[in-house]
Amino acid sequence: MRCGGTRSNPAWGDIVFFDWNGKGIYDHAGVITKVKNGKAYVTAHNKNRLDKPLNEYLTGSNKGTDYSMIRVKPNWY
Protein backbone atom coordinates (compact mmCIF):
# COMPACT_ATOMS: atom_id res chain seq x y z
CA MET A 1 0.00 0.00 0.00
CA ARG A 2 1.03 3.56 -0.60
CA CYS A 3 0.26 6.46 1.69
CA GLY A 4 0.10 10.06 0.66
CA GLY A 5 -2.15 13.07 0.68
CA THR A 6 -1.56 16.63 1.70
CA ARG A 7 -3.45 19.35 3.42
CA SER A 8 -3.58 21.30 0.18
CA ASN A 9 -5.02 18.43 -1.85
CA PRO A 10 -7.75 16.66 0.18
CA ALA A 11 -9.68 13.89 -1.56
CA TRP A 12 -12.70 11.74 -0.81
CA GLY A 13 -11.64 8.84 1.42
CA ASP A 14 -8.61 10.52 3.01
CA ILE A 15 -8.28 9.82 6.72
CA VAL A 16 -7.83 12.83 8.99
CA PHE A 17 -6.18 12.50 12.41
CA PHE A 18 -6.79 15.31 14.90
CA ASP A 19 -4.80 16.48 17.91
CA TRP A 20 -7.49 18.38 19.80
CA ASN A 21 -5.35 19.84 22.56
CA GLY A 22 -2.08 20.56 20.75
CA LYS A 23 -0.05 18.07 22.80
CA GLY A 24 1.31 16.21 19.77
CA ILE A 25 -0.89 13.11 20.24
CA TYR A 26 -3.70 12.29 17.84
CA ASP A 27 -6.87 11.67 19.79
CA HIS A 28 -9.60 11.67 17.13
CA ALA A 29 -10.05 10.62 13.51
CA GLY A 30 -12.48 11.23 10.68
CA VAL A 31 -12.83 10.60 6.95
CA ILE A 32 -13.09 13.13 4.12
CA THR A 33 -16.55 12.37 2.75
CA LYS A 34 -16.93 15.28 0.36
CA VAL A 35 -14.82 17.90 -1.41
CA LYS A 36 -16.75 20.80 -2.88
CA ASN A 37 -15.34 24.04 -4.32
CA GLY A 38 -11.95 23.17 -2.86
CA LYS A 39 -13.35 22.74 0.64
CA ALA A 40 -13.01 19.40 2.47
CA TYR A 41 -15.85 17.95 4.56
CA VAL A 42 -15.27 15.39 7.31
CA THR A 43 -17.52 12.75 8.80
CA ALA A 44 -16.74 11.33 12.22
CA HIS A 45 -18.45 8.90 14.57
CA ASN A 46 -21.83 10.52 15.24
CA LYS A 47 -24.68 12.23 13.35
CA ASN A 48 -23.80 15.79 14.33
CA ARG A 49 -20.42 15.31 12.64
CA LEU A 50 -21.75 14.28 9.22
CA ASP A 51 -20.13 16.20 6.33
CA LYS A 52 -18.88 18.97 8.62
CA PRO A 53 -16.39 21.39 7.00
CA LEU A 54 -12.81 20.58 8.00
CA ASN A 55 -12.14 24.18 9.03
CA GLU A 56 -14.97 23.95 11.60
CA TYR A 57 -13.12 21.11 13.28
CA LEU A 58 -10.01 23.26 13.44
CA THR A 59 -11.62 26.50 14.63
CA GLY A 60 -13.85 24.74 17.18
CA SER A 61 -10.97 24.32 19.60
CA ASN A 62 -9.16 27.12 21.39
CA LYS A 63 -6.27 24.86 22.41
CA GLY A 64 -4.44 24.73 19.10
CA THR A 65 -6.01 21.83 17.21
CA ASP A 66 -3.67 20.31 14.65
CA TYR A 67 -4.25 17.57 12.09
CA SER A 68 -2.62 15.25 9.58
CA MET A 69 -4.17 13.64 6.53
CA ILE A 70 -3.26 10.34 4.95
CA ARG A 71 -4.37 8.79 1.71
CA VAL A 72 -4.12 5.03 1.50
CA LYS A 73 -4.17 3.42 -1.94
CA PRO A 74 -3.79 -0.29 -2.57
CA ASN A 75 -1.01 -1.17 -5.00
CA TRP A 76 -3.55 -2.36 -7.57
CA TYR A 77 -5.39 0.99 -7.63
JSON list of N, CA and C in Angstrom, two decimals:
[
{"chain": "A", "resi": 1, "resn": "MET", "atom": "N", "xyz": [0.84, -1.19, 0.00]},
{"chain": "A", "resi": 1, "resn": "MET", "atom": "CA", "xyz": [0.00, 0.00, 0.00]},
{"chain": "A", "resi": 1, "resn": "MET", "atom": "C", "xyz": [0.88, 1.24, 0.00]},
{"chain": "A", "resi": 2, "resn": "ARG", "atom": "N", "xyz": [0.35, 2.28, -0.60]},
{"chain": "A", "resi": 2, "resn": "ARG", "atom": "CA", "xyz": [1.03, 3.56, -0.60]},
{"chain": "A", "resi": 2, "resn": "ARG", "atom": "C", "xyz": [0.23, 4.53, 0.25]},
{"chain": "A", "resi": 3, "resn": "CYS", "atom": "N", "xyz": [0.92, 5.41, 0.92]},
{"chain": "A", "resi": 3, "resn": "CYS", "atom": "CA", "xyz": [0.26, 6.46, 1.69]},
{"chain": "A", "resi": 3, "resn": "CYS", "atom": "C", "xyz": [0.68, 7.79, 1.13]},
{"chain": "A", "resi": 4, "resn": "GLY", "atom": "N", "xyz": [-0.22, 8.73, 1.15]},
{"chain": "A", "resi": 4, "resn": "GLY", "atom": "CA", "xyz": [0.10, 10.06, 0.66]},
{"chain": "A", "resi": 4, "resn": "GLY", "atom": "C", "xyz": [-1.00, 11.01, 1.07]},
{"chain": "A", "resi": 5, "resn": "GLY", "atom": "N", "xyz": [-1.14, 12.08, 0.36]},
{"chain": "A", "resi": 5, "resn": "GLY", "atom": "CA", "xyz": [-2.15, 13.07, 0.68]},
{"chain": "A", "resi": 5, "resn": "GLY", "atom": "C", "xyz": [-1.52, 14.27, 1.36]},
{"chain": "A", "resi": 6, "resn": "THR", "atom": "N", "xyz": [-2.06, 15.42, 1.09]},
{"chain": "A", "resi": 6, "resn": "THR", "atom": "CA", "xyz": [-1.56, 16.63, 1.70]},
{"chain": "A", "resi": 6, "resn": "THR", "atom": "C", "xyz": [-2.71, 17.49, 2.14]},
{"chain": "A", "resi": 7, "resn": "ARG", "atom": "N", "xyz": [-2.42, 18.43, 2.98]},
{"chain": "A", "resi": 7, "resn": "ARG", "atom": "CA", "xyz": [-3.45, 19.35, 3.42]},
{"chain": "A", "resi": 7, "resn": "ARG", "atom": "C", "xyz": [-3.99, 20.18, 2.27]},
{"chain": "A", "resi": 8, "resn": "SER", "atom": "N", "xyz": [-3.16, 20.44, 1.28]},
{"chain": "A", "resi": 8, "resn": "SER", "atom": "CA", "xyz": [-3.58, 21.30, 0.18]},
{"chain": "A", "resi": 8, "resn": "SER", "atom": "C", "xyz": [-4.33, 20.55, -0.91]},
{"chain": "A", "resi": 9, "resn": "ASN", "atom": "N", "xyz": [-4.38, 19.23, -0.81]},
{"chain": "A", "resi": 9, "resn": "ASN", "atom": "CA", "xyz": [-5.02, 18.43, -1.85]},
{"chain": "A", "resi": 9, "resn": "ASN", "atom": "C", "xyz": [-5.89, 17.33, -1.24]},
{"chain": "A", "resi": 10, "resn": "PRO", "atom": "N", "xyz": [-6.91, 17.70, -0.43]},
{"chain": "A", "resi": 10, "resn": "PRO", "atom": "CA", "xyz": [-7.75, 16.66, 0.18]},
{"chain": "A", "resi": 10, "resn": "PRO", "atom": "C", "xyz": [-8.59, 15.95, -0.87]},
{"chain": "A", "resi": 11, "resn": "ALA", "atom": "N", "xyz": [-8.86, 14.68, -0.63]},
{"chain": "A", "resi": 11, "resn": "ALA", "atom": "CA", "xyz": [-9.68, 13.89, -1.56]},
{"chain": "A", "resi": 11, "resn": "ALA", "atom": "C", "xyz": [-10.62, 12.99, -0.76]},
{"chain": "A", "resi": 12, "resn": "TRP", "atom": "N", "xyz": [-11.72, 12.64, -1.40]},
{"chain": "A", "resi": 12, "resn": "TRP", "atom": "CA", "xyz": [-12.70, 11.74, -0.81]},
{"chain": "A", "resi": 12, "resn": "TRP", "atom": "C", "xyz": [-11.99, 10.47, -0.35]},
{"chain": "A", "resi": 13, "resn": "GLY", "atom": "N", "xyz": [-12.23, 10.06, 0.88]},
{"chain": "A", "resi": 13, "resn": "GLY", "atom": "CA", "xyz": [-11.64, 8.84, 1.42]},
{"chain": "A", "resi": 13, "resn": "GLY", "atom": "C", "xyz": [-10.38, 9.06, 2.23]},
{"chain": "A", "resi": 14, "resn": "ASP", "atom": "N", "xyz": [-9.79, 10.25, 2.18]},
{"chain": "A", "resi": 14, "resn": "ASP", "atom": "CA", "xyz": [-8.61, 10.52, 3.01]},
{"chain": "A", "resi": 14, "resn": "ASP", "atom": "C", "xyz": [-8.99, 10.40, 4.47]},
{"chain": "A", "resi": 15, "resn": "ILE", "atom": "N", "xyz": [-8.07, 9.92, 5.27]},
{"chain": "A", "resi": 15, "resn": "ILE", "atom": "CA", "xyz": [-8.28, 9.82, 6.72]},
{"chain": "A", "resi": 15, "resn": "ILE", "atom": "C", "xyz": [-7.62, 11.02, 7.37]},
{"chain": "A", "resi": 16, "resn": "VAL", "atom": "N", "xyz": [-8.33, 11.65, 8.30]},
{"chain": "A", "resi": 16, "resn": "VAL", "atom": "CA", "xyz": [-7.83, 12.83, 8.99]},
{"chain": "A", "resi": 16, "resn": "VAL", "atom": "C", "xyz": [-7.66, 12.48, 10.47]},
{"chain": "A", "resi": 17, "resn": "PHE", "atom": "N", "xyz": [-6.47, 12.72, 10.99]},
{"chain": "A", "resi": 17, "resn": "PHE", "atom": "CA", "xyz": [-6.18, 12.50, 12.41]},
{"chain": "A", "resi": 17, "resn": "PHE", "atom": "C", "xyz": [-6.06, 13.86, 13.08]},
{"chain": "A", "resi": 18, "resn": "PHE", "atom": "N", "xyz": [-6.77, 14.03, 14.19]},
{"chain": "A", "resi": 18, "resn": "PHE", "atom": "CA", "xyz": [-6.79, 15.31, 14.90]},
{"chain": "A", "resi": 18, "resn": "PHE", "atom": "C", "xyz": [-6.07, 15.21, 16.24]},
{"chain": "A", "resi": 19, "resn": "ASP", "atom": "N", "xyz": [-5.40, 16.29, 16.58]},
{"chain": "A", "resi": 19, "resn": "ASP", "atom": "CA", "xyz": [-4.80, 16.48, 17.91]},
{"chain": "A", "resi": 19, "resn": "ASP", "atom": "C", "xyz": [-5.56, 17.65, 18.52]},
{"chain": "A", "resi": 20, "resn": "TRP", "atom": "N", "xyz": [-6.59, 17.34, 19.30]},
{"chain": "A", "resi": 20, "resn": "TRP", "atom": "CA", "xyz": [-7.49, 18.38, 19.80]},
{"chain": "A", "resi": 20, "resn": "TRP", "atom": "C", "xyz": [-6.81, 19.38, 20.71]},
{"chain": "A", "resi": 21, "resn": "ASN", "atom": "N", "xyz": [-5.88, 18.94, 21.53]},
{"chain": "A", "resi": 21, "resn": "ASN", "atom": "CA", "xyz": [-5.35, 19.84, 22.56]},
{"chain": "A", "resi": 21, "resn": "ASN", "atom": "C", "xyz": [-3.94, 20.33, 22.28]},
{"chain": "A", "resi": 22, "resn": "GLY", "atom": "N", "xyz": [-3.39, 20.05, 21.11]},
{"chain": "A", "resi": 22, "resn": "GLY", "atom": "CA", "xyz": [-2.08, 20.56, 20.75]},
{"chain": "A", "resi": 22, "resn": "GLY", "atom": "C", "xyz": [-0.92, 19.93, 21.50]},
{"chain": "A", "resi": 23, "resn": "LYS", "atom": "N", "xyz": [-1.11, 18.73, 22.04]},
{"chain": "A", "resi": 23, "resn": "LYS", "atom": "CA", "xyz": [-0.05, 18.07, 22.80]},
{"chain": "A", "resi": 23, "resn": "LYS", "atom": "C", "xyz": [0.80, 17.13, 21.95]},
{"chain": "A", "resi": 24, "resn": "GLY", "atom": "N", "xyz": [0.51, 17.05, 20.66]},
{"chain": "A", "resi": 24, "resn": "GLY", "atom": "CA", "xyz": [1.31, 16.21, 19.77]},
{"chain": "A", "resi": 24, "resn": "GLY", "atom": "C", "xyz": [0.85, 14.76, 19.72]},
{"chain": "A", "resi": 25, "resn": "ILE", "atom": "N", "xyz": [-0.34, 14.48, 20.25]},
{"chain": "A", "resi": 25, "resn": "ILE", "atom": "CA", "xyz": [-0.89, 13.11, 20.24]},
{"chain": "A", "resi": 25, "resn": "ILE", "atom": "C", "xyz": [-2.25, 13.16, 19.55]},
{"chain": "A", "resi": 26, "resn": "TYR", "atom": "N", "xyz": [-2.41, 12.33, 18.53]},
{"chain": "A", "resi": 26, "resn": "TYR", "atom": "CA", "xyz": [-3.70, 12.29, 17.84]},
{"chain": "A", "resi": 26, "resn": "TYR", "atom": "C", "xyz": [-4.72, 11.58, 18.70]},
{"chain": "A", "resi": 27, "resn": "ASP", "atom": "N", "xyz": [-5.86, 12.23, 18.91]},
{"chain": "A", "resi": 27, "resn": "ASP", "atom": "CA", "xyz": [-6.87, 11.67, 19.79]},
{"chain": "A", "resi": 27, "resn": "ASP", "atom": "C", "xyz": [-8.25, 11.59, 19.15]},
{"chain": "A", "resi": 28, "resn": "HIS", "atom": "N", "xyz": [-8.33, 11.77, 17.83]},
{"chain": "A", "resi": 28, "resn": "HIS", "atom": "CA", "xyz": [-9.60, 11.67, 17.13]},
{"chain": "A", "resi": 28, "resn": "HIS", "atom": "C", "xyz": [-9.31, 11.45, 15.65]},
{"chain": "A", "resi": 29, "resn": "ALA", "atom": "N", "xyz": [-10.23, 10.84, 14.94]},
{"chain": "A", "resi": 29, "resn": "ALA", "atom": "CA", "xyz": [-10.05, 10.62, 13.51]},
{"chain": "A", "resi": 29, "resn": "ALA", "atom": "C", "xyz": [-11.37, 10.79, 12.78]},
{"chain": "A", "resi": 30, "resn": "GLY", "atom": "N", "xyz": [-11.30, 11.12, 11.52]},
{"chain": "A", "resi": 30, "resn": "GLY", "atom": "CA", "xyz": [-12.48, 11.23, 10.68]},
{"chain": "A", "resi": 30, "resn": "GLY", "atom": "C", "xyz": [-12.08, 10.90, 9.24]},
{"chain": "A", "resi": 31, "resn": "VAL", "atom": "N", "xyz": [-13.06, 10.93, 8.35]},
{"chain": "A", "resi": 31, "resn": "VAL", "atom": "CA", "xyz": [-12.83, 10.60, 6.95]},
{"chain": "A", "resi": 31, "resn": "VAL", "atom": "C", "xyz": [-13.37, 11.75, 6.09]},
{"chain": "A", "resi": 32, "resn": "ILE", "atom": "N", "xyz": [-12.60, 12.13, 5.07]},
{"chain": "A", "resi": 32, "resn": "ILE", "atom": "CA", "xyz": [-13.09, 13.13, 4.12]},
{"chain": "A", "resi": 32, "resn": "ILE", "atom": "C", "xyz": [-14.19, 12.46, 3.31]},
{"chain": "A", "resi": 33, "resn": "THR", "atom": "N", "xyz": [-15.42, 12.97, 3.43]},
{"chain": "A", "resi": 33, "resn": "THR", "atom": "CA", "xyz": [-16.55, 12.37, 2.75]},
{"chain": "A", "resi": 33, "resn": "THR", "atom": "C", "xyz": [-17.06, 13.22, 1.59]},
{"chain": "A", "resi": 34, "resn": "LYS", "atom": "N", "xyz": [-16.50, 14.42, 1.46]},
{"chain": "A", "resi": 34, "resn": "LYS", "atom": "CA", "xyz": [-16.93, 15.28, 0.36]},
{"chain": "A", "resi": 34, "resn": "LYS", "atom": "C", "xyz": [-15.88, 16.36, 0.16]},
{"chain": "A", "resi": 35, "resn": "VAL", "atom": "N", "xyz": [-15.64, 16.74, -1.09]},
{"chain": "A", "resi": 35, "resn": "VAL", "atom": "CA", "xyz": [-14.82, 17.90, -1.41]},
{"chain": "A", "resi": 35, "resn": "VAL", "atom": "C", "xyz": [-15.61, 18.71, -2.41]},
{"chain": "A", "resi": 36, "resn": "LYS", "atom": "N", "xyz": [-15.92, 19.95, -2.04]},
{"chain": "A", "resi": 36, "resn": "LYS", "atom": "CA", "xyz": [-16.75, 20.80, -2.88]},
{"chain": "A", "resi": 36, "resn": "LYS", "atom": "C", "xyz": [-16.15, 22.20, -2.92]},
{"chain": "A", "resi": 37, "resn": "ASN", "atom": "N", "xyz": [-15.93, 22.71, -4.13]},
{"chain": "A", "resi": 37, "resn": "ASN", "atom": "CA", "xyz": [-15.34, 24.04, -4.32]},
{"chain": "A", "resi": 37, "resn": "ASN", "atom": "C", "xyz": [-14.03, 24.20, -3.55]},
{"chain": "A", "resi": 38, "resn": "GLY", "atom": "N", "xyz": [-13.24, 23.14, -3.53]},
{"chain": "A", "resi": 38, "resn": "GLY", "atom": "CA", "xyz": [-11.95, 23.17, -2.86]},
{"chain": "A", "resi": 38, "resn": "GLY", "atom": "C", "xyz": [-12.00, 23.04, -1.35]},
{"chain": "A", "resi": 39, "resn": "LYS", "atom": "N", "xyz": [-13.19, 22.85, -0.80]},
{"chain": "A", "resi": 39, "resn": "LYS", "atom": "CA", "xyz": [-13.35, 22.74, 0.64]},
{"chain": "A", "resi": 39, "resn": "LYS", "atom": "C", "xyz": [-13.61, 21.28, 1.02]},
{"chain": "A", "resi": 40, "resn": "ALA", "atom": "N", "xyz": [-12.87, 20.78, 2.01]},
{"chain": "A", "resi": 40, "resn": "ALA", "atom": "CA", "xyz": [-13.01, 19.40, 2.47]},
{"chain": "A", "resi": 40, "resn": "ALA", "atom": "C", "xyz": [-14.05, 19.31, 3.57]},
{"chain": "A", "resi": 41, "resn": "TYR", "atom": "N", "xyz": [-14.83, 18.23, 3.54]},
{"chain": "A", "resi": 41, "resn": "TYR", "atom": "CA", "xyz": [-15.85, 17.95, 4.56]},
{"chain": "A", "resi": 41, "resn": "TYR", "atom": "C", "xyz": [-15.52, 16.62, 5.21]},
{"chain": "A", "resi": 42, "resn": "VAL", "atom": "N", "xyz": [-15.66, 16.57, 6.53]},
{"chain": "A", "resi": 42, "resn": "VAL", "atom": "CA", "xyz": [-15.27, 15.39, 7.31]},
{"chain": "A", "resi": 42, "resn": "VAL", "atom": "C", "xyz": [-16.48, 14.78, 7.98]},
{"chain": "A", "resi": 43, "resn": "THR", "atom": "N", "xyz": [-16.52, 13.46, 8.03]},
{"chain": "A", "resi": 43, "resn": "THR", "atom": "CA", "xyz": [-17.52, 12.75, 8.80]},
{"chain": "A", "resi": 43, "resn": "THR", "atom": "C", "xyz": [-16.80, 11.96, 9.87]},
{"chain": "A", "resi": 44, "resn": "ALA", "atom": "N", "xyz": [-17.32, 12.05, 11.09]},
{"chain": "A", "resi": 44, "resn": "ALA", "atom": "CA", "xyz": [-16.74, 11.33, 12.22]},
{"chain": "A", "resi": 44, "resn": "ALA", "atom": "C", "xyz": [-17.78, 10.35, 12.75]},
{"chain": "A", "resi": 45, "resn": "HIS", "atom": "N", "xyz": [-17.72, 10.04, 14.01]},
{"chain": "A", "resi": 45, "resn": "HIS", "atom": "CA", "xyz": [-18.45, 8.90, 14.57]},
{"chain": "A", "resi": 45, "resn": "HIS", "atom": "C", "xyz": [-19.90, 9.15, 14.97]},
{"chain": "A", "resi": 46, "resn": "ASN", "atom": "N", "xyz": [-20.43, 10.33, 14.86]},
{"chain": "A", "resi": 46, "resn": "ASN", "atom": "CA", "xyz": [-21.83, 10.52, 15.24]},
{"chain": "A", "resi": 46, "resn": "ASN", "atom": "C", "xyz": [-22.55, 11.45, 14.26]},
{"chain": "A", "resi": 47, "resn": "LYS", "atom": "N", "xyz": [-23.87, 11.51, 14.34]},
{"chain": "A", "resi": 47, "resn": "LYS", "atom": "CA", "xyz": [-24.68, 12.23, 13.35]},
{"chain": "A", "resi": 47, "resn": "LYS", "atom": "C", "xyz": [-24.39, 13.72, 13.28]},
{"chain": "A", "resi": 48, "resn": "ASN", "atom": "N", "xyz": [-24.05, 14.35, 14.40]},
{"chain": "A", "resi": 48, "resn": "ASN", "atom": "CA", "xyz": [-23.80, 15.79, 14.33]},
{"chain": "A", "resi": 48, "resn": "ASN", "atom": "C", "xyz": [-22.43, 16.12, 13.73]},
{"chain": "A", "resi": 49, "resn": "ARG", "atom": "N", "xyz": [-21.71, 15.10, 13.31]},
{"chain": "A", "resi": 49, "resn": "ARG", "atom": "CA", "xyz": [-20.42, 15.31, 12.64]},
{"chain": "A", "resi": 49, "resn": "ARG", "atom": "C", "xyz": [-20.45, 14.71, 11.23]},
{"chain": "A", "resi": 50, "resn": "LEU", "atom": "N", "xyz": [-21.58, 14.79, 10.58]},
{"chain": "A", "resi": 50, "resn": "LEU", "atom": "CA", "xyz": [-21.75, 14.28, 9.22]},
{"chain": "A", "resi": 50, "resn": "LEU", "atom": "C", "xyz": [-21.48, 15.40, 8.22]},
{"chain": "A", "resi": 51, "resn": "ASP", "atom": "N", "xyz": [-20.48, 15.21, 7.35]},
{"chain": "A", "resi": 51, "resn": "ASP", "atom": "CA", "xyz": [-20.13, 16.20, 6.33]},
{"chain": "A", "resi": 51, "resn": "ASP", "atom": "C", "xyz": [-19.93, 17.60, 6.91]},
{"chain": "A", "resi": 52, "resn": "LYS", "atom": "N", "xyz": [-19.18, 17.68, 7.98]},
{"chain": "A", "resi": 52, "resn": "LYS", "atom": "CA", "xyz": [-18.88, 18.97, 8.62]},
{"chain": "A", "resi": 52, "resn": "LYS", "atom": "C", "xyz": [-17.60, 19.53, 7.98]},
{"chain": "A", "resi": 53, "resn": "PRO", "atom": "N", "xyz": [-17.59, 20.82, 7.62]},
{"chain": "A", "resi": 53, "resn": "PRO", "atom": "CA", "xyz": [-16.39, 21.39, 7.00]},
{"chain": "A", "resi": 53, "resn": "PRO", "atom": "C", "xyz": [-15.15, 21.20, 7.88]},
{"chain": "A", "resi": 54, "resn": "LEU", "atom": "N", "xyz": [-14.05, 20.82, 7.27]},
{"chain": "A", "resi": 54, "resn": "LEU", "atom": "CA", "xyz": [-12.81, 20.58, 8.00]},
{"chain": "A", "resi": 54, "resn": "LEU", "atom": "C", "xyz": [-12.41, 21.79, 8.83]},
{"chain": "A", "resi": 55, "resn": "ASN", "atom": "N", "xyz": [-12.57, 22.99, 8.28]},
{"chain": "A", "resi": 55, "resn": "ASN", "atom": "CA", "xyz": [-12.14, 24.18, 9.03]},
{"chain": "A", "resi": 55, "resn": "ASN", "atom": "C", "xyz": [-12.96, 24.39, 10.30]},
{"chain": "A", "resi": 56, "resn": "GLU", "atom": "N", "xyz": [-14.19, 23.86, 10.36]},
{"chain": "A", "resi": 56, "resn": "GLU", "atom": "CA", "xyz": [-14.97, 23.95, 11.60]},
{"chain": "A", "resi": 56, "resn": "GLU", "atom": "C", "xyz": [-14.37, 23.06, 12.69]},
{"chain": "A", "resi": 57, "resn": "TYR", "atom": "N", "xyz": [-13.81, 21.94, 12.31]},
{"chain": "A", "resi": 57, "resn": "TYR", "atom": "CA", "xyz": [-13.12, 21.11, 13.28]},
{"chain": "A", "resi": 57, "resn": "TYR", "atom": "C", "xyz": [-11.93, 21.86, 13.86]},
{"chain": "A", "resi": 58, "resn": "LEU", "atom": "N", "xyz": [-11.24, 22.60, 13.01]},
{"chain": "A", "resi": 58, "resn": "LEU", "atom": "CA", "xyz": [-10.01, 23.26, 13.44]},
{"chain": "A", "resi": 58, "resn": "LEU", "atom": "C", "xyz": [-10.28, 24.52, 14.25]},
{"chain": "A", "resi": 59, "resn": "THR", "atom": "N", "xyz": [-11.33, 25.26, 13.90]},
{"chain": "A", "resi": 59, "resn": "THR", "atom": "CA", "xyz": [-11.62, 26.50, 14.63]},
{"chain": "A", "resi": 59, "resn": "THR", "atom": "C", "xyz": [-12.47, 26.26, 15.86]},
{"chain": "A", "resi": 60, "resn": "GLY", "atom": "N", "xyz": [-12.99, 25.05, 16.03]},
{"chain": "A", "resi": 60, "resn": "GLY", "atom": "CA", "xyz": [-13.85, 24.74, 17.18]},
{"chain": "A", "resi": 60, "resn": "GLY", "atom": "C", "xyz": [-13.09, 24.55, 18.48]},
{"chain": "A", "resi": 61, "resn": "SER", "atom": "N", "xyz": [-11.78, 24.52, 18.41]},
{"chain": "A", "resi": 61, "resn": "SER", "atom": "CA", "xyz": [-10.97, 24.32, 19.60]},
{"chain": "A", "resi": 61, "resn": "SER", "atom": "C", "xyz": [-10.10, 25.54, 19.84]},
{"chain": "A", "resi": 62, "resn": "ASN", "atom": "N", "xyz": [-10.02, 25.97, 21.08]},
{"chain": "A", "resi": 62, "resn": "ASN", "atom": "CA", "xyz": [-9.16, 27.12, 21.39]},
{"chain": "A", "resi": 62, "resn": "ASN", "atom": "C", "xyz": [-7.81, 26.67, 21.95]},
{"chain": "A", "resi": 63, "resn": "LYS", "atom": "N", "xyz": [-7.52, 25.38, 21.85]},
{"chain": "A", "resi": 63, "resn": "LYS", "atom": "CA", "xyz": [-6.27, 24.86, 22.41]},
{"chain": "A", "resi": 63, "resn": "LYS", "atom": "C", "xyz": [-5.25, 24.50, 21.34]},
{"chain": "A", "resi": 64, "resn": "GLY", "atom": "N", "xyz": [-5.43, 24.97, 20.15]},
{"chain": "A", "resi": 64, "resn": "GLY", "atom": "CA", "xyz": [-4.44, 24.73, 19.10]},
{"chain": "A", "resi": 64, "resn": "GLY", "atom": "C", "xyz": [-4.59, 23.40, 18.40]},
{"chain": "A", "resi": 65, "resn": "THR", "atom": "N", "xyz": [-5.78, 23.08, 17.92]},
{"chain": "A", "resi": 65, "resn": "THR", "atom": "CA", "xyz": [-6.01, 21.83, 17.21]},
{"chain": "A", "resi": 65, "resn": "THR", "atom": "C", "xyz": [-5.10, 21.74, 15.99]},
{"chain": "A", "resi": 66, "resn": "ASP", "atom": "N", "xyz": [-4.50, 20.58, 15.81]},
{"chain": "A", "resi": 66, "resn": "ASP", "atom": "CA", "xyz": [-3.67, 20.31, 14.65]},
{"chain": "A", "resi": 66, "resn": "ASP", "atom": "C", "xyz": [-4.21, 19.04, 13.99]},
{"chain": "A", "resi": 67, "resn": "TYR", "atom": "N", "xyz": [-3.78, 18.77, 12.76]},
{"chain": "A", "resi": 67, "resn": "TYR", "atom": "CA", "xyz": [-4.25, 17.57, 12.09]},
{"chain": "A", "resi": 67, "resn": "TYR", "atom": "C", "xyz": [-3.25, 17.11, 11.04]},
{"chain": "A", "resi": 68, "resn": "SER", "atom": "N", "xyz": [-3.37, 15.84, 10.68]},
{"chain": "A", "resi": 68, "resn": "SER", "atom": "CA", "xyz": [-2.62, 15.25, 9.58]},
{"chain": "A", "resi": 68, "resn": "SER", "atom": "C", "xyz": [-3.60, 14.47, 8.73]},
{"chain": "A", "resi": 69, "resn": "MET", "atom": "N", "xyz": [-3.32, 14.41, 7.44]},
{"chain": "A", "resi": 69, "resn": "MET", "atom": "CA", "xyz": [-4.17, 13.64, 6.53]},
{"chain": "A", "resi": 69, "resn": "MET", "atom": "C", "xyz": [-3.33, 12.56, 5.88]},
{"chain": "A", "resi": 70, "resn": "ILE", "atom": "N", "xyz": [-3.95, 11.41, 5.65]},
{"chain": "A", "resi": 70, "resn": "ILE", "atom": "CA", "xyz": [-3.26, 10.34, 4.95]},
{"chain": "A", "resi": 70, "resn": "ILE", "atom": "C", "xyz": [-4.19, 9.75, 3.92]},
{"chain": "A", "resi": 71, "resn": "ARG", "atom": "N", "xyz": [-3.63, 9.40, 2.81]},
{"chain": "A", "resi": 71, "resn": "ARG", "atom": "CA", "xyz": [-4.37, 8.79, 1.71]},
{"chain": "A", "resi": 71, "resn": "ARG", "atom": "C", "xyz": [-3.77, 7.40, 1.49]},
{"chain": "A", "resi": 72, "resn": "VAL", "atom": "N", "xyz": [-4.58, 6.41, 1.67]},
{"chain": "A", "resi": 72, "resn": "VAL", "atom": "CA", "xyz": [-4.12, 5.03, 1.50]},
{"chain": "A", "resi": 72, "resn": "VAL", "atom": "C", "xyz": [-4.66, 4.50, 0.18]},
{"chain": "A", "resi": 73, "resn": "LYS", "atom": "N", "xyz": [-3.76, 4.00, -0.66]},
{"chain": "A", "resi": 73, "resn": "LYS", "atom": "CA", "xyz": [-4.17, 3.42, -1.94]},
{"chain": "A", "resi": 73, "resn": "LYS", "atom": "C", "xyz": [-3.56, 2.03, -2.04]},
{"chain": "A", "resi": 74, "resn": "PRO", "atom": "N", "xyz": [-4.36, 1.03, -2.33]},
{"chain": "A", "resi": 74, "resn": "PRO", "atom": "CA", "xyz": [-3.79, -0.29, -2.57]},
{"chain": "A", "resi": 74, "resn": "PRO", "atom": "C", "xyz": [-2.89, -0.26, -3.80]},
{"chain": "A", "resi": 75, "resn": "ASN", "atom": "N", "xyz": [-1.94, -1.13, -3.87]},
{"chain": "A", "resi": 75, "resn": "ASN", "atom": "CA", "xyz": [-1.01, -1.17, -5.00]},
{"chain": "A", "resi": 75, "resn": "ASN", "atom": "C", "xyz": [-1.71, -1.40, -6.33]},
{"chain": "A", "resi": 76, "resn": "TRP", "atom": "N", "xyz": [-2.85, -2.07, -6.32]},
{"chain": "A", "resi": 76, "resn": "TRP", "atom": "CA", "xyz": [-3.55, -2.36, -7.57]},
{"chain": "A", "resi": 76, "resn": "TRP", "atom": "C", "xyz": [-4.40, -1.20, -8.05]},
{"chain": "A", "resi": 77, "resn": "TYR", "atom": "N", "xyz": [-4.53, -0.14, -7.28]},
{"chain": "A", "resi": 77, "resn": "TYR", "atom": "CA", "xyz": [-5.39, 0.99, -7.63]},
{"chain": "A", "resi": 77, "resn": "TYR", "atom": "C", "xyz": [-4.69, 1.93, -8.57]}
]
